[in-house]
């Protein structure tokens, strides 16, 4: 006999909460994958945005050596575009992935680039 057969609801009493630390760790992991930055270099903070969550990320971003870009401007494309293009594109992906993973309603993702890290090669996906 199932809950549907007895007319009982399958909903359970109580509350489910995802802690701020769990949200922060998830945000760092997702941003790390999307932007190719080590998670320990990413700072994440949260604030209420009229009932939804607004995420602020602060992180350095990888760029090719400027000496190499002078001789091969296409290196920028190998990294996924300019810093602005990469960060702009990452916002939507970070928001969607965190929402999917945690079930939380995010209203926005703000990304502040705090520095650069010289990397060899292009972006690895």
Short mmCIF file of C-alpha atoms in Angstrom, two decimals:
data_model
loop_
_atom_site.label_atom_id
_atom_site.label_comp_id
_atom_site.label_asym_id
_atom_site.label_seq_id
_atom_site.Cartn_x
_atom_site.Cartn_y
_atom_site.Cartn_z
CA UNK A 1 0.00 0.00 0.00
CA UNK A 2 1.39 3.43 -0.96
CA UNK A 3 0.82 6.87 0.45
CA UNK A 4 -1.44 7.58 -2.53
CA UNK A 5 -3.58 4.52 -1.65
CA UNK A 6 -4.09 5.71 1.92
CA UNK A 7 -4.60 9.36 1.00
CA UNK A 8 -1.64 10.41 3.15
CA UNK A 9 0.73 13.11 2.01
CA UNK A 10 4.33 12.21 1.28
CA UNK A 11 5.51 15.59 2.61
CA UNK A 12 7.40 15.48 5.88
CA UNK A 13 7.39 17.98 8.70
CA UNK A 14 10.48 19.98 9.48
CA UNK A 15 12.89 22.30 7.77
CA UNK A 16 15.71 21.77 5.32
CA UNK A 17 18.47 24.34 5.30
CA UNK A 18 21.67 24.64 3.34
CA UNK A 19 24.25 26.33 5.57
CA UNK A 20 26.15 29.42 4.51
CA UNK A 21 29.38 27.40 4.65
CA UNK A 22 27.92 24.78 2.29
CA UNK A 23 26.76 27.51 -0.10
CA UNK A 24 30.17 29.18 0.06
CA UNK A 25 32.05 25.94 -0.62
CA UNK A 26 29.72 25.19 -3.53
CA UNK A 27 30.20 28.68 -4.96
CA UNK A 28 33.98 28.37 -4.71
CA UNK A 29 33.94 24.97 -6.41
CA UNK A 30 31.66 26.06 -9.23
CA UNK A 31 33.55 29.32 -9.85
CA UNK A 32 36.80 27.35 -9.80
CA UNK A 33 35.56 25.03 -12.54
CA UNK A 34 33.99 27.78 -14.65
CA UNK A 35 36.88 30.25 -14.47
CA UNK A 36 39.82 27.90 -13.99
CA UNK A 37 40.91 29.41 -10.66
CA UNK A 38 41.94 27.40 -7.61
CA UNK A 39 39.02 27.38 -5.12
CA UNK A 40 41.18 28.54 -2.21
CA UNK A 41 41.85 31.79 -4.11
CA UNK A 42 38.13 32.59 -4.39
CA UNK A 43 36.27 34.64 -1.78
CA UNK A 44 32.49 34.27 -1.76
CA UNK A 45 29.98 36.30 0.21
CA UNK A 46 26.20 36.27 0.29
CA UNK A 47 23.49 38.82 0.92
CA UNK A 48 19.73 38.89 0.86
CA UNK A 49 18.26 40.36 -2.31
CA UNK A 50 14.53 40.71 -1.61
CA UNK A 51 14.18 37.08 -0.56
CA UNK A 52 16.66 35.60 -3.02
CA UNK A 53 20.41 35.21 -2.58
CA UNK A 54 22.93 37.52 -4.21
CA UNK A 55 26.43 36.08 -4.55
CA UNK A 56 29.58 38.18 -4.68
CA UNK A 57 32.81 36.54 -5.80
CA UNK A 58 36.29 38.04 -5.59
CA UNK A 59 39.06 36.19 -7.40
CA UNK A 60 42.19 36.48 -9.51
CA UNK A 61 41.90 35.32 -13.10
CA UNK A 62 44.36 33.54 -15.33
CA UNK A 63 45.78 35.33 -18.35
CA UNK A 64 48.48 34.50 -20.88
CA UNK A 65 51.86 36.16 -20.58
CA UNK A 66 51.60 39.64 -22.09
CA UNK A 67 54.93 39.08 -23.85
CA UNK A 68 53.40 36.08 -25.60
CA UNK A 69 50.20 37.98 -26.51
CA UNK A 70 52.27 40.63 -28.31
CA UNK A 71 53.58 37.95 -30.66
CA UNK A 72 50.37 35.88 -30.81
CA UNK A 73 47.17 37.87 -30.10
CA UNK A 74 45.11 34.70 -30.66
CA UNK A 75 46.29 33.45 -27.25
CA UNK A 76 43.54 35.60 -25.73
CA UNK A 77 40.93 33.52 -27.58
CA UNK A 78 42.57 30.35 -26.26
CA UNK A 79 41.80 31.58 -22.75
CA UNK A 80 38.14 32.15 -23.61
CA UNK A 81 38.36 35.82 -24.62
CA UNK A 82 39.18 38.98 -22.74
CA UNK A 83 38.97 39.11 -18.96
CA UNK A 84 35.71 41.07 -19.22
CA UNK A 85 34.20 38.59 -21.72
CA UNK A 86 35.13 35.62 -19.56
CA UNK A 87 33.80 37.11 -16.35
CA UNK A 88 30.60 38.31 -18.02
CA UNK A 89 29.94 34.87 -19.54
CA UNK A 90 30.73 33.12 -16.24
CA UNK A 91 28.00 34.92 -14.28
CA UNK A 92 25.10 33.06 -15.86
CA UNK A 93 26.82 29.69 -15.74
CA UNK A 94 27.81 30.12 -12.08
CA UNK A 95 24.27 31.22 -11.15
CA UNK A 96 22.62 28.31 -12.97
CA UNK A 97 24.98 25.65 -11.63
CA UNK A 98 24.77 26.80 -8.01
CA UNK A 99 20.98 27.00 -8.23
CA UNK A 100 20.82 23.48 -9.70
CA UNK A 101 23.20 21.99 -7.13
CA UNK A 102 21.80 23.65 -3.99
CA UNK A 103 18.19 24.32 -4.92
CA UNK A 104 18.66 27.91 -3.71
CA UNK A 105 17.13 30.87 -5.52
CA UNK A 106 19.96 33.15 -6.64
CA UNK A 107 19.09 36.57 -8.00
CA UNK A 108 22.52 37.60 -9.20
CA UNK A 109 26.23 36.87 -9.27
CA UNK A 110 28.72 39.73 -9.03
CA UNK A 111 32.34 38.95 -9.88
CA UNK A 112 35.21 41.23 -8.89
CA UNK A 113 38.59 40.44 -10.42
CA UNK A 114 41.19 41.07 -7.72
CA UNK A 115 44.28 40.28 -9.76
CA UNK A 116 45.73 38.15 -12.51
CA UNK A 117 47.79 35.00 -12.58
CA UNK A 118 50.00 34.29 -15.57
CA UNK A 119 49.21 30.86 -17.01
CA UNK A 120 50.73 28.84 -19.80
CA UNK A 121 48.48 27.52 -22.54
CA UNK A 122 44.80 28.18 -22.86
CA UNK A 123 41.77 27.48 -20.81
CA UNK A 124 41.18 23.83 -19.98
CA UNK A 125 37.57 22.64 -20.06
#
